[in-house]
Amino acid sequence: MLKRGLAGLGALALVSGVIWPRRRRLLAQWLELPPPRYDVAVERGLALPMPDGVRLYADRYYPKAPGAFPTILIRTPYGRRPTGISGLFMGFAIERLVERGYNVVVQDVRGRFDSEGEFVPFFQEEADGRATLDWIAQQPWFEGNLATWGASYLGYTQWALAPDAPPFLKAMVPMITSASARIFMERVFGLEVLLRWLVLLALPTRGRLPVWESLALMLRAGRIVEKAIWHLPVGEADLVATGQPVPFFREWMRHEDENDPYWEPIQWGKRMDRVHAAVHWIGGWYDFFLYAMLQDYRQMRALGQRPYLTIGPWHHLSNDGMVLRVRETLAWFDAHLKNDPRHLREKPVRVYVMGADEWRDFDDWPPPEARPRRFYLHPDHTLRPTQPENDAFPSVYRYDPADPTPAIGGALFDPSKAGMRESSELEARHDVLLFTSPPLDTDLDVIGDVRVVLYVRSSATHTDFVARLHDVHPDGSSYNICEGMFRVTPDVVETVDEGLWRIEIDLWGVAHRFKRGHRLRLVIASALFPRFNRNLNTGEPVSTGTRMVVAEQRVYHDASHPSYLEVSVVED
């Protein structure tokens, strides 16, 4: 007993005297980060006056050393003091940045946590962000170089202050986000995302929550959202989600046209020509912001800018890529705020190729070397590289909005359901069509855009068509890779024959290896519920519609109407 006790004390002394003082350096080595150089200090409760007299509160984390350091600004509605699950990543990143020579200012946005005023999402971030930049510029610790950082809404707050920003804004790292506020996207409402967000915003904003309590609140939020998604009309679902009307939600639902002038002031993606900071986009293949982020990236490229782009195998709440994101952030900020590009990768685009489980670098997105390859739908429900040669009856299914086709996996906000999921349960439903290729003779690397062109007919003039690309393994299991939706309305659909439409569904883009022996499967349906609001097939406004109609859907695959899947292939 005595020997074991002495051995335990010896081990404790070793940890206390040797390992503990070196813990940060050992952590950096383990995570492949540059070595830490400074201890971390914090100055809390800084009051930043806004032009209208409202005070926003911030904390400044800084290296405990003399001298001047570049500054990173983070503006958040989720609490400036890292707490709970979502705060773990932010707290981890803040410490790593400060240890390597950065000030980090973390601010509660207006109306959230300690900051005064009313929280009206999106519309107040430009003015408050600019006033915050002015305040930082006047501080004695500011040495003239600033960057912004953050994910999701924290990414949007970066874009709100980026156009025509002072020249000392040198760099940005917006993650899993978009440059524009998009409640409706391509005429489709992100139902599950917004309702879950309303529930999360209604959680307590005072005090620090331990991780276990944060987990319990997330589970409770999930149960509330499960009820709210079914409520009709959708414009009153906030009552179920939060127990009371939410003014900004009600206002948004009155403007379901994404081109409505109401949204113009907060569409910062339209002002990218006035953004001069260096941008590194970081996203995930199963993130619901992916489509908008890829559009934003392409717009920046069209303007002649050279942003970086990193996309991993993540959904919106994934923590898997936490270390990689910090590593890429440090390299980006060192290059643009400290003129130290040693850790900056050579090629601007890095994507994770699912199926191959490897990262690949490219000069641009989509990869310039990618080539389109088509797989045509055939009457025997196969996918083949050749077009149908004969006439054939269409494939038919019925879509009932009272029992909408579920979204299994994919870009959901629920971390327990998002991402790549086995989809046999979905494929067994009566309201889906399956088209499957023969087993592949060689590996097929699909890297780039994916789209589906369908010739369809419906008994309803307002309805939806959904396309999902699955990877079918040799054992028959089937996994979702990417998906997209087209909302049919009389003013947007292309009529090619009497009552027959040609529609194009954008599946956003992906990097995935379909291995030798695997098969491609295209799943056609008419809902991705609750990720998007279910189409009631009546044409009523999303916010007020309650009447439901069953639609009979027909998909054509004959010589005159060759429906097809088109993928982008990169040869190894």
Coordinates of C-alpha atoms in Angstrom, one line a residue:
M1 CA 0.0 0.0 0.0
L2 CA 2.8 2.4 1.0
K3 CA 4.7 1.7 -2.3
R4 CA 1.5 2.3 -4.3
G5 CA 0.9 5.5 -2.4
L6 CA 4.4 6.7 -3.0
A7 CA 4.1 5.8 -6.7
G8 CA 0.9 7.8 -6.9
L9 CA 2.5 10.8 -5.3
G10 CA 5.4 10.5 -7.6
A11 CA 3.1 10.5 -10.7
L12 CA 1.2 13.5 -9.3
A13 CA 4.5 15.3 -8.8
L14 CA 5.6 14.5 -12.3
V15 CA 2.3 15.9 -13.7
S16 CA 2.4 18.9 -11.5
G17 CA 6.1 19.8 -12.0
V18 CA 6.8 18.7 -15.5
I19 CA 3.8 18.0 -17.7
W20 CA 1.3 20.7 -16.3
P21 CA 3.6 23.7 -17.0
R22 CA 4.2 22.4 -20.5
R23 CA 0.6 21.5 -21.2
R24 CA 0.0 24.2 -23.8
R25 CA 3.1 23.4 -25.7
L26 CA 2.3 19.7 -25.6
L27 CA -1.3 20.4 -26.8
A28 CA 0.1 22.5 -29.7
Q29 CA 2.4 19.6 -30.7
W30 CA -0.5 17.1 -30.5
L31 CA -2.8 19.3 -32.6
E32 CA -0.1 20.4 -35.1
L33 CA -0.4 24.1 -34.2
P34 CA 2.4 26.6 -34.0
P35 CA 3.8 26.7 -30.5
P36 CA 2.2 29.1 -28.0
R37 CA 4.2 32.2 -27.1
Y38 CA 2.1 34.1 -24.5
D39 CA -0.1 33.5 -21.5
V40 CA -3.7 34.7 -21.8
A41 CA -5.3 37.6 -19.9
V42 CA -8.8 39.0 -20.1
E43 CA -10.4 42.4 -19.5
R44 CA -14.2 41.9 -19.0
G45 CA -17.2 44.1 -19.2
L46 CA -16.1 46.8 -21.7
A47 CA -19.0 49.1 -22.5
L48 CA -19.1 50.2 -26.1
P49 CA -21.4 53.2 -26.7
M50 CA -23.5 53.1 -29.9
P51 CA -24.5 56.3 -31.7
D52 CA -28.1 56.0 -30.3
G53 CA -26.9 55.7 -26.7
V54 CA -27.3 51.9 -26.4
R55 CA -24.3 50.2 -24.8
L56 CA -23.0 46.9 -26.1
Y57 CA -20.7 44.9 -23.9
A58 CA -17.5 43.1 -24.8
D59 CA -14.5 41.2 -23.3
R60 CA -10.9 41.6 -24.5
Y61 CA -8.6 38.6 -24.4
Y62 CA -5.0 39.6 -24.9
P63 CA -1.4 38.3 -24.6
K64 CA 0.1 38.8 -21.2
A65 CA 3.2 40.6 -22.6
P66 CA 4.3 44.1 -23.5
G67 CA 3.9 45.3 -27.1
A68 CA 1.2 45.8 -29.6
F69 CA -0.7 42.9 -31.3
P70 CA -3.2 42.6 -34.1
T71 CA -6.9 42.3 -33.1
I72 CA -9.6 39.8 -34.0
L73 CA -13.3 40.9 -33.6
I74 CA -16.0 38.4 -32.8
R75 CA -19.7 39.6 -32.6
T76 CA -22.1 37.0 -31.3
P77 CA -25.8 36.6 -30.2
Y78 CA -24.9 33.4 -28.2
G79 CA -23.0 34.9 -25.3
R80 CA -19.5 36.4 -25.3
R81 CA -18.3 34.2 -22.4
P82 CA -17.8 30.7 -23.9
T83 CA -20.4 28.4 -22.2
G84 CA -22.2 25.2 -23.1
I85 CA -21.5 23.2 -26.1
S86 CA -21.4 26.0 -28.7
G87 CA -19.0 27.9 -26.5
L88 CA -16.4 25.2 -26.3
F89 CA -15.2 25.8 -29.8
M90 CA -15.1 29.5 -29.5
G91 CA -13.3 29.4 -26.2
F92 CA -10.8 26.9 -27.6
A93 CA -10.2 29.1 -30.6
I94 CA -9.8 32.3 -28.6
E95 CA -7.1 30.8 -26.3
R96 CA -5.2 29.5 -29.3
L97 CA -5.3 32.9 -31.0
V98 CA -4.2 34.9 -28.0
E99 CA -1.4 32.4 -27.2
R100 CA 0.0 33.2 -30.6
G101 CA -0.1 37.0 -30.4
Y102 CA -3.6 38.3 -31.0
N103 CA -6.0 40.5 -29.1
V104 CA -9.5 39.0 -29.4
V105 CA -12.5 41.2 -28.7
V106 CA -15.8 39.3 -28.2
Q107 CA -19.0 41.3 -28.2
D108 CA -22.6 40.5 -27.4
V109 CA -24.7 41.9 -30.2
R110 CA -27.5 44.3 -29.4
G111 CA -30.3 42.9 -27.2
R112 CA -28.4 39.7 -26.3
F113 CA -27.0 38.8 -22.9
D114 CA -25.4 41.9 -21.3
S115 CA -25.8 44.2 -24.3
E116 CA -28.7 46.7 -24.2
G117 CA -31.4 47.4 -26.7
E118 CA -33.7 45.0 -28.7
F119 CA -32.4 42.1 -30.7
V120 CA -33.7 42.4 -34.3
P121 CA -31.6 39.8 -36.2
F122 CA -29.6 40.9 -39.3
F123 CA -30.9 44.4 -39.6
Q124 CA -28.9 46.1 -36.8
E125 CA -25.5 44.5 -37.4
E126 CA -24.2 47.0 -40.0
A127 CA -24.5 50.1 -37.8
D128 CA -23.4 48.4 -34.6
G129 CA -20.5 46.7 -36.4
R130 CA -19.3 49.9 -37.8
A131 CA -19.5 51.7 -34.5
T132 CA -17.6 48.8 -32.9
L133 CA -14.8 49.3 -35.5
D134 CA -14.6 53.0 -34.7
W135 CA -14.3 52.2 -31.0
I136 CA -11.5 49.6 -31.5
A137 CA -9.6 52.1 -33.7
Q138 CA -9.5 54.5 -30.7
Q139 CA -8.1 52.0 -28.2
P140 CA -4.5 52.3 -27.0
W141 CA -3.9 48.6 -27.5
F142 CA -5.0 48.7 -31.2
E143 CA -1.9 48.5 -33.5
G144 CA -3.7 49.1 -36.8
N145 CA -4.5 45.6 -38.1
L146 CA -7.8 43.9 -37.6
A147 CA -9.6 40.7 -38.7
T148 CA -13.0 39.2 -38.1
W149 CA -13.8 35.6 -37.2
G150 CA -16.8 33.4 -36.5
A151 CA -19.4 30.8 -37.6
S152 CA -23.0 30.9 -38.6
Y153 CA -24.6 34.2 -37.3
L154 CA -21.1 35.2 -36.2
G155 CA -20.1 35.0 -39.9
Y156 CA -23.0 37.1 -41.0
T157 CA -22.0 39.9 -38.6
Q158 CA -18.6 39.9 -40.4
W159 CA -20.2 40.6 -43.8
A160 CA -22.5 43.3 -42.3
L161 CA -19.5 45.5 -41.6
A162 CA -17.2 44.4 -44.5
P163 CA -18.4 46.6 -47.4
D164 CA -16.5 49.9 -47.4
A165 CA -14.9 49.0 -44.1
P166 CA -11.8 51.0 -42.9
P167 CA -8.6 49.8 -44.5
F168 CA -7.4 48.3 -41.2
L169 CA -9.9 45.4 -41.7
K170 CA -7.4 43.1 -43.4
A171 CA -8.9 39.6 -43.2
M172 CA -12.0 37.6 -42.5
V173 CA -12.8 33.9 -41.7
P174 CA -16.5 33.4 -42.1
M175 CA -17.5 29.8 -41.4
I176 CA -20.6 27.8 -42.2
T177 CA -22.4 31.0 -43.2
S178 CA -23.5 33.3 -46.0
A179 CA -22.9 36.9 -46.9
S180 CA -26.7 37.5 -47.1
A181 CA -29.6 36.8 -44.8
R182 CA -31.7 34.1 -46.6
I183 CA -34.8 33.0 -44.8
F184 CA -36.4 31.9 -48.1
M185 CA -33.9 30.5 -50.7
E186 CA -35.0 29.7 -54.2
R187 CA -38.6 30.3 -53.0
V188 CA -38.3 27.6 -50.4
F189 CA -38.5 28.3 -46.6
G190 CA -35.9 26.7 -44.3
L191 CA -38.5 25.5 -41.7
E192 CA -36.5 23.3 -39.4
V193 CA -33.5 25.7 -39.3
L194 CA -35.5 28.8 -38.4
L195 CA -37.8 27.2 -35.8
R196 CA -34.9 25.5 -34.0
W197 CA -33.1 28.8 -34.1
L198 CA -36.1 30.6 -32.5
V199 CA -36.1 28.0 -29.7
L200 CA -32.3 28.4 -29.1
L201 CA -32.7 32.2 -28.9
A202 CA -35.4 31.8 -26.3
L203 CA -33.0 29.9 -24.0
P204 CA -31.7 31.7 -20.9
T205 CA -29.3 34.5 -21.6
R206 CA -28.1 35.2 -18.1
G207 CA -25.4 33.2 -16.3
R208 CA -23.0 30.5 -17.5
L209 CA -24.5 27.1 -18.3
P210 CA -22.4 24.0 -17.6
V211 CA -22.1 21.5 -20.5
W212 CA -24.6 19.0 -19.0
E213 CA -27.3 21.7 -18.6
S214 CA -26.7 23.0 -22.1
L215 CA -27.2 19.4 -23.4
A216 CA -30.4 19.1 -21.5
L217 CA -31.7 22.4 -23.0
M218 CA -30.7 21.3 -26.5
L219 CA -32.7 18.0 -26.0
R220 CA -35.7 20.0 -24.7
A221 CA -35.4 22.4 -27.7
G222 CA -35.5 19.4 -30.0
R223 CA -38.8 18.1 -28.5
I224 CA -40.3 21.6 -28.9
V225 CA -39.2 21.8 -32.5
E226 CA -40.7 18.4 -33.3
K227 CA -44.1 19.8 -32.4
A228 CA -43.6 23.2 -34.1
I229 CA -42.7 21.9 -37.5
W230 CA -46.1 20.4 -38.0
H231 CA -48.1 23.5 -37.1
L232 CA -50.2 25.2 -39.7
P233 CA -50.2 27.9 -40.7
V234 CA -46.4 28.1 -40.7
G235 CA -46.6 31.9 -39.9
E236 CA -47.9 31.0 -36.4
A237 CA -45.4 28.3 -35.6
D238 CA -43.5 30.7 -33.4
L239 CA -46.3 30.3 -30.8
V240 CA -45.5 26.6 -30.6
A241 CA -41.8 27.1 -30.6
T242 CA -41.5 29.9 -28.0
G243 CA -45.0 30.2 -26.4
Q244 CA -45.5 33.7 -27.8
P245 CA -45.4 35.7 -31.0
V246 CA -41.9 36.6 -32.2
P247 CA -42.2 40.0 -33.9
F248 CA -39.3 39.6 -36.3
F249 CA -40.5 36.1 -37.3
R250 CA -43.9 37.4 -38.1
E251 CA -42.4 40.3 -40.1
W252 CA -40.2 37.9 -42.1
M253 CA -43.1 35.6 -42.9
R254 CA -44.9 38.6 -44.6
H255 CA -42.0 38.8 -47.1
E256 CA -41.6 35.3 -48.5
D257 CA -40.3 36.6 -51.8
E258 CA -36.5 36.6 -51.5
N259 CA -36.4 39.5 -54.1
D260 CA -38.8 41.6 -52.0
P261 CA -37.2 45.1 -51.4
Y262 CA -37.6 44.4 -47.7
W263 CA -34.6 42.1 -47.8
E264 CA -32.3 44.4 -49.8
P265 CA -30.6 46.2 -46.9
I266 CA -29.2 43.0 -45.5
Q267 CA -28.1 41.3 -48.7
W268 CA -24.4 41.9 -48.3
G269 CA -23.5 39.4 -51.0
K270 CA -24.7 42.1 -53.5
R271 CA -22.0 44.4 -52.2
M272 CA -18.9 42.2 -52.5
D273 CA -17.3 44.6 -54.9
R274 CA -16.9 46.9 -51.9
V275 CA -15.2 44.3 -49.7
H276 CA -11.4 44.6 -49.7
A277 CA -10.5 42.3 -46.8
A278 CA -8.9 38.9 -47.7
V279 CA -11.6 36.2 -47.2
H280 CA -11.2 32.5 -46.3
W281 CA -14.5 30.6 -46.5
I282 CA -14.9 27.5 -44.4
G283 CA -17.9 25.3 -44.8
G284 CA -19.3 21.7 -44.6
W285 CA -20.8 19.4 -47.2
Y286 CA -23.9 18.9 -45.0
D287 CA -24.3 22.5 -43.9
F288 CA -27.5 24.2 -44.8
F289 CA -25.5 27.4 -45.7
L290 CA -23.4 25.5 -48.3
Y291 CA -25.4 26.5 -51.4
A292 CA -25.3 30.2 -50.5
M293 CA -21.6 30.0 -49.5
L294 CA -20.6 28.5 -52.8
Q295 CA -22.6 31.2 -54.6
D296 CA -20.8 33.9 -52.6
Y297 CA -17.4 32.3 -53.4
R298 CA -18.2 32.3 -57.1
Q299 CA -19.3 35.9 -57.0
M300 CA -16.0 36.9 -55.3
R301 CA -14.1 35.0 -58.0
A302 CA -16.1 36.7 -60.8
L303 CA -15.0 40.1 -59.2
G304 CA -11.4 39.1 -59.7
Q305 CA -10.8 38.4 -56.0
R306 CA -8.8 35.4 -54.7
P307 CA -10.6 34.0 -51.6
Y308 CA -9.7 30.7 -50.0
L309 CA -12.2 27.9 -49.6
T310 CA -12.2 24.9 -47.3
I311 CA -15.0 22.4 -47.1
G312 CA -15.0 19.4 -44.8
P313 CA -17.4 16.5 -44.2
W314 CA -19.4 18.5 -41.6
H315 CA -22.9 19.5 -40.8
H316 CA -23.7 22.8 -39.1
L317 CA -23.0 21.8 -35.5
S318 CA -20.1 19.5 -36.2
N319 CA -17.1 19.8 -33.8
D320 CA -15.1 17.3 -35.8
G321 CA -13.2 20.0 -37.8
M322 CA -12.6 22.3 -34.8
V323 CA -8.8 21.9 -34.8
L324 CA -8.5 22.2 -38.6
R325 CA -10.5 25.4 -38.6
V326 CA -8.3 26.9 -35.9
R327 CA -5.2 25.8 -37.8
E328 CA -6.5 27.4 -41.1
T329 CA -7.5 30.5 -39.2
L330 CA -4.1 31.0 -37.7
A331 CA -2.4 30.6 -41.1
W332 CA -4.8 33.1 -42.7
F333 CA -4.4 35.7 -40.0
D334 CA -0.6 35.3 -39.8
A335 CA -0.4 35.8 -43.5
H336 CA -2.6 38.9 -43.7
L337 CA -2.1 40.6 -40.3
K338 CA 1.5 39.7 -39.6
N339 CA 2.9 39.3 -43.2
D340 CA 3.9 35.7 -42.4
P341 CA 2.6 33.4 -45.1
R342 CA 4.8 30.4 -44.1
H343 CA 1.8 28.2 -43.0
L344 CA -0.5 29.3 -45.9
R345 CA -1.2 26.4 -48.3
E346 CA -0.3 26.8 -51.9
K347 CA -3.6 26.2 -53.5
P348 CA -6.7 28.2 -52.5
V349 CA -9.3 25.4 -52.5
R350 CA -9.1 22.4 -50.2
V351 CA -12.0 19.9 -50.0
Y352 CA -12.5 16.7 -48.2
V353 CA -13.4 13.9 -50.6
M354 CA -15.9 11.7 -48.7
G355 CA -15.6 8.0 -49.6
A356 CA -11.9 8.4 -50.2
D357 CA -11.4 9.9 -46.7
E358 CA -8.8 12.4 -48.0
W359 CA -8.2 16.1 -48.5
R360 CA -7.5 17.4 -52.0
D361 CA -6.4 20.8 -53.1
F362 CA -7.5 22.6 -56.3
D363 CA -6.9 26.0 -58.0
D364 CA -10.6 26.9 -57.9
W365 CA -14.2 25.7 -57.3
P366 CA -15.6 23.9 -59.2
P367 CA -12.3 22.3 -60.0
P368 CA -11.2 23.4 -63.5
E369 CA -10.3 19.8 -64.4
A370 CA -13.8 18.5 -63.6
R371 CA -15.8 17.1 -66.5
P372 CA -19.5 16.5 -66.6
R373 CA -20.8 13.0 -66.9
R374 CA -24.5 12.1 -67.4
F375 CA -26.5 9.2 -66.1
Y376 CA -29.9 8.9 -67.8
L377 CA -33.1 7.7 -66.1
H378 CA -34.5 4.6 -67.8
P379 CA -38.0 3.0 -67.6
D380 CA -36.6 0.0 -65.7
H381 CA -35.4 2.4 -63.0
T382 CA -31.8 2.1 -63.9
L383 CA -29.2 4.9 -64.4
R384 CA -27.1 4.5 -67.5
P385 CA -24.8 6.7 -69.6
T386 CA -26.9 6.2 -72.7
Q387 CA -30.2 8.0 -73.4
P388 CA -33.5 6.1 -73.6
E389 CA -34.2 5.1 -77.2
N390 CA -37.9 4.3 -77.1
D391 CA -41.2 5.7 -75.9
A392 CA -42.2 4.6 -72.4
F393 CA -44.8 5.3 -69.7
P394 CA -43.6 7.7 -67.0
S395 CA -42.9 6.6 -63.4
V396 CA -45.7 7.8 -61.1
Y397 CA -46.0 8.4 -57.3
R398 CA -48.4 10.3 -55.1
Y399 CA -47.2 13.1 -52.8
D400 CA -49.4 13.7 -49.7
P401 CA -48.4 16.8 -47.7
A402 CA -50.2 15.3 -44.7
D403 CA -47.5 12.6 -44.7
P404 CA -44.5 14.4 -46.3
T405 CA -41.4 12.5 -47.4
P406 CA -38.9 13.0 -44.5
A407 CA -35.4 14.4 -44.8
I408 CA -33.2 11.6 -43.5
G409 CA -29.7 13.0 -42.9
G410 CA -28.4 15.9 -44.9
A411 CA -28.3 19.6 -44.0
L412 CA -30.5 19.5 -40.9
F413 CA -29.9 21.7 -37.8
D414 CA -30.4 18.8 -35.5
P415 CA -26.9 17.3 -34.8
S416 CA -28.4 13.9 -34.0
K417 CA -30.0 13.6 -37.4
A418 CA -27.8 15.6 -39.8
G419 CA -25.0 14.4 -42.0
M420 CA -24.5 11.1 -43.9
R421 CA -27.1 8.6 -42.8
E422 CA -28.2 5.2 -44.0
S423 CA -31.4 5.8 -46.0
S424 CA -33.1 2.4 -46.6
E425 CA -36.1 3.5 -44.5
L426 CA -36.6 6.5 -46.9
E427 CA -36.1 4.4 -50.0
A428 CA -38.8 1.9 -48.9
R429 CA -41.5 4.6 -48.9
H430 CA -44.3 4.6 -51.4
D431 CA -43.8 8.3 -52.3
V432 CA -40.3 8.0 -53.8
L433 CA -38.8 6.8 -57.0
L434 CA -35.4 5.1 -57.2
F435 CA -33.0 4.9 -60.2
T436 CA -29.9 3.0 -59.7
S437 CA -26.7 2.4 -61.8
P438 CA -25.0 -0.9 -62.3
P439 CA -22.0 -1.5 -60.0
L440 CA -19.0 0.7 -60.9
D441 CA -16.0 -1.0 -62.6
T442 CA -13.6 1.7 -61.2
D443 CA -13.7 4.4 -58.6
L444 CA -15.6 7.5 -59.6
D445 CA -14.6 10.8 -58.0
V446 CA -17.5 13.2 -58.1
I447 CA -16.0 16.6 -57.3
G448 CA -17.9 19.7 -58.2
D449 CA -21.5 20.6 -59.3
V450 CA -24.3 18.1 -59.3
R451 CA -27.6 18.7 -61.0
V452 CA -30.6 16.8 -62.1
V453 CA -32.8 17.6 -65.2
L454 CA -36.3 16.1 -65.1
Y455 CA -39.2 16.1 -67.4
V456 CA -42.2 16.0 -65.1
R457 CA -46.0 16.5 -64.9
S458 CA -48.2 17.1 -61.8
S459 CA -51.8 17.2 -61.0
A460 CA -51.0 20.4 -59.0
T461 CA -49.8 23.7 -60.5
H462 CA -47.9 24.4 -57.3
T463 CA -45.7 21.5 -56.0
D464 CA -42.1 20.4 -55.3
F465 CA -39.7 18.0 -56.8
V466 CA -36.7 16.7 -54.7
A467 CA -33.6 14.9 -55.9
R468 CA -31.2 13.0 -53.7
L469 CA -27.9 11.3 -54.7
H470 CA -27.1 8.2 -52.7
D471 CA -24.1 5.9 -52.6
V472 CA -25.2 2.3 -52.5
H473 CA -22.6 -0.1 -51.0
P474 CA -22.1 -3.7 -52.1
D475 CA -24.1 -4.9 -49.1
G476 CA -27.1 -2.9 -50.2
S477 CA -26.9 -0.1 -47.6
S478 CA -27.5 3.3 -49.1
Y479 CA -26.1 6.7 -47.9
N480 CA -27.2 10.2 -48.8
I481 CA -24.5 12.3 -50.5
C482 CA -26.2 15.5 -51.6
E483 CA -29.7 16.8 -52.4
G484 CA -31.7 19.6 -53.8
M485 CA -35.3 20.9 -54.4
F486 CA -37.2 22.7 -57.1
R487 CA -40.4 24.5 -56.1
V488 CA -42.8 24.6 -59.1
T489 CA -44.9 27.7 -59.6
P490 CA -46.5 28.7 -62.8
D491 CA -44.3 31.8 -63.2
V492 CA -41.0 29.9 -63.0
V493 CA -41.5 26.5 -64.6
E494 CA -40.5 25.8 -68.2
T495 CA -43.3 24.2 -70.2
V496 CA -42.0 22.0 -73.1
D497 CA -45.2 20.2 -74.0
E498 CA -48.8 20.7 -73.0
G499 CA -48.7 20.2 -69.3
L500 CA -45.2 18.8 -69.3
W501 CA -42.4 20.7 -67.5
R502 CA -38.6 20.6 -67.8
I503 CA -37.1 21.4 -64.4
E504 CA -33.5 21.6 -63.2
I505 CA -32.6 20.7 -59.6
D506 CA -29.3 22.0 -58.2
L507 CA -27.8 19.5 -55.7
W508 CA -25.4 22.2 -54.7
G509 CA -22.0 20.4 -55.1
V510 CA -20.0 17.7 -53.4
A511 CA -16.7 15.8 -53.2
H512 CA -17.3 12.1 -52.9
R513 CA -15.7 8.9 -54.2
F514 CA -18.1 6.2 -55.3
K515 CA -15.8 3.2 -54.9
R516 CA -15.5 0.3 -57.3
G517 CA -18.4 -2.1 -56.8
H518 CA -20.7 0.7 -55.4
R519 CA -23.7 2.1 -57.3
L520 CA -25.1 5.6 -57.8
R521 CA -28.8 5.9 -56.8
L522 CA -31.0 8.9 -57.6
V523 CA -34.0 9.3 -55.3
I524 CA -36.9 11.4 -56.6
A525 CA -39.6 12.7 -54.1
S526 CA -41.6 15.8 -53.4
A527 CA -40.6 16.8 -49.9
L528 CA -37.5 17.2 -47.7
F529 CA -39.5 17.7 -44.4
P530 CA -38.8 19.3 -42.0
R531 CA -35.7 20.8 -43.5
F532 CA -37.9 22.7 -46.0
N533 CA -41.6 23.6 -45.4
R534 CA -43.9 21.0 -47.0
N535 CA -45.6 22.2 -50.2
L536 CA -49.4 22.0 -49.6
N537 CA -49.9 21.9 -53.4
T538 CA -52.5 24.7 -53.3
G539 CA -50.4 27.8 -54.0
E540 CA -51.4 29.5 -50.8
P541 CA -48.8 31.7 -49.2
V542 CA -46.4 29.8 -46.9
S543 CA -47.2 31.9 -43.9
T544 CA -51.0 31.5 -44.1
G545 CA -51.7 28.2 -46.0
T546 CA -53.6 25.4 -44.2
R547 CA -55.4 23.5 -47.0
M548 CA -53.7 20.4 -48.3
V549 CA -54.1 18.6 -51.6
V550 CA -52.6 15.3 -52.7
A551 CA -50.6 15.5 -56.0
E552 CA -50.0 12.8 -58.5
Q553 CA -46.4 13.2 -59.8
R554 CA -45.1 11.8 -63.1
V555 CA -41.4 11.6 -64.1
Y556 CA -40.7 11.0 -67.8
H557 CA -37.7 9.0 -69.1
D558 CA -38.2 8.3 -72.8
A559 CA -36.5 9.2 -76.1
S560 CA -38.3 12.6 -76.3
H561 CA -37.9 13.4 -72.6
P562 CA -34.5 12.2 -71.5
S563 CA -34.3 13.0 -67.8
Y564 CA -30.8 12.7 -66.4
L565 CA -28.4 13.1 -63.5
E566 CA -25.2 15.1 -64.3
V567 CA -22.2 14.9 -62.0
S568 CA -18.7 16.5 -62.2
V569 CA -16.0 13.9 -62.4
V570 CA -12.3 14.5 -61.7
E571 CA -10.0 11.8 -63.0
D572 CA -7.4 10.6 -60.4

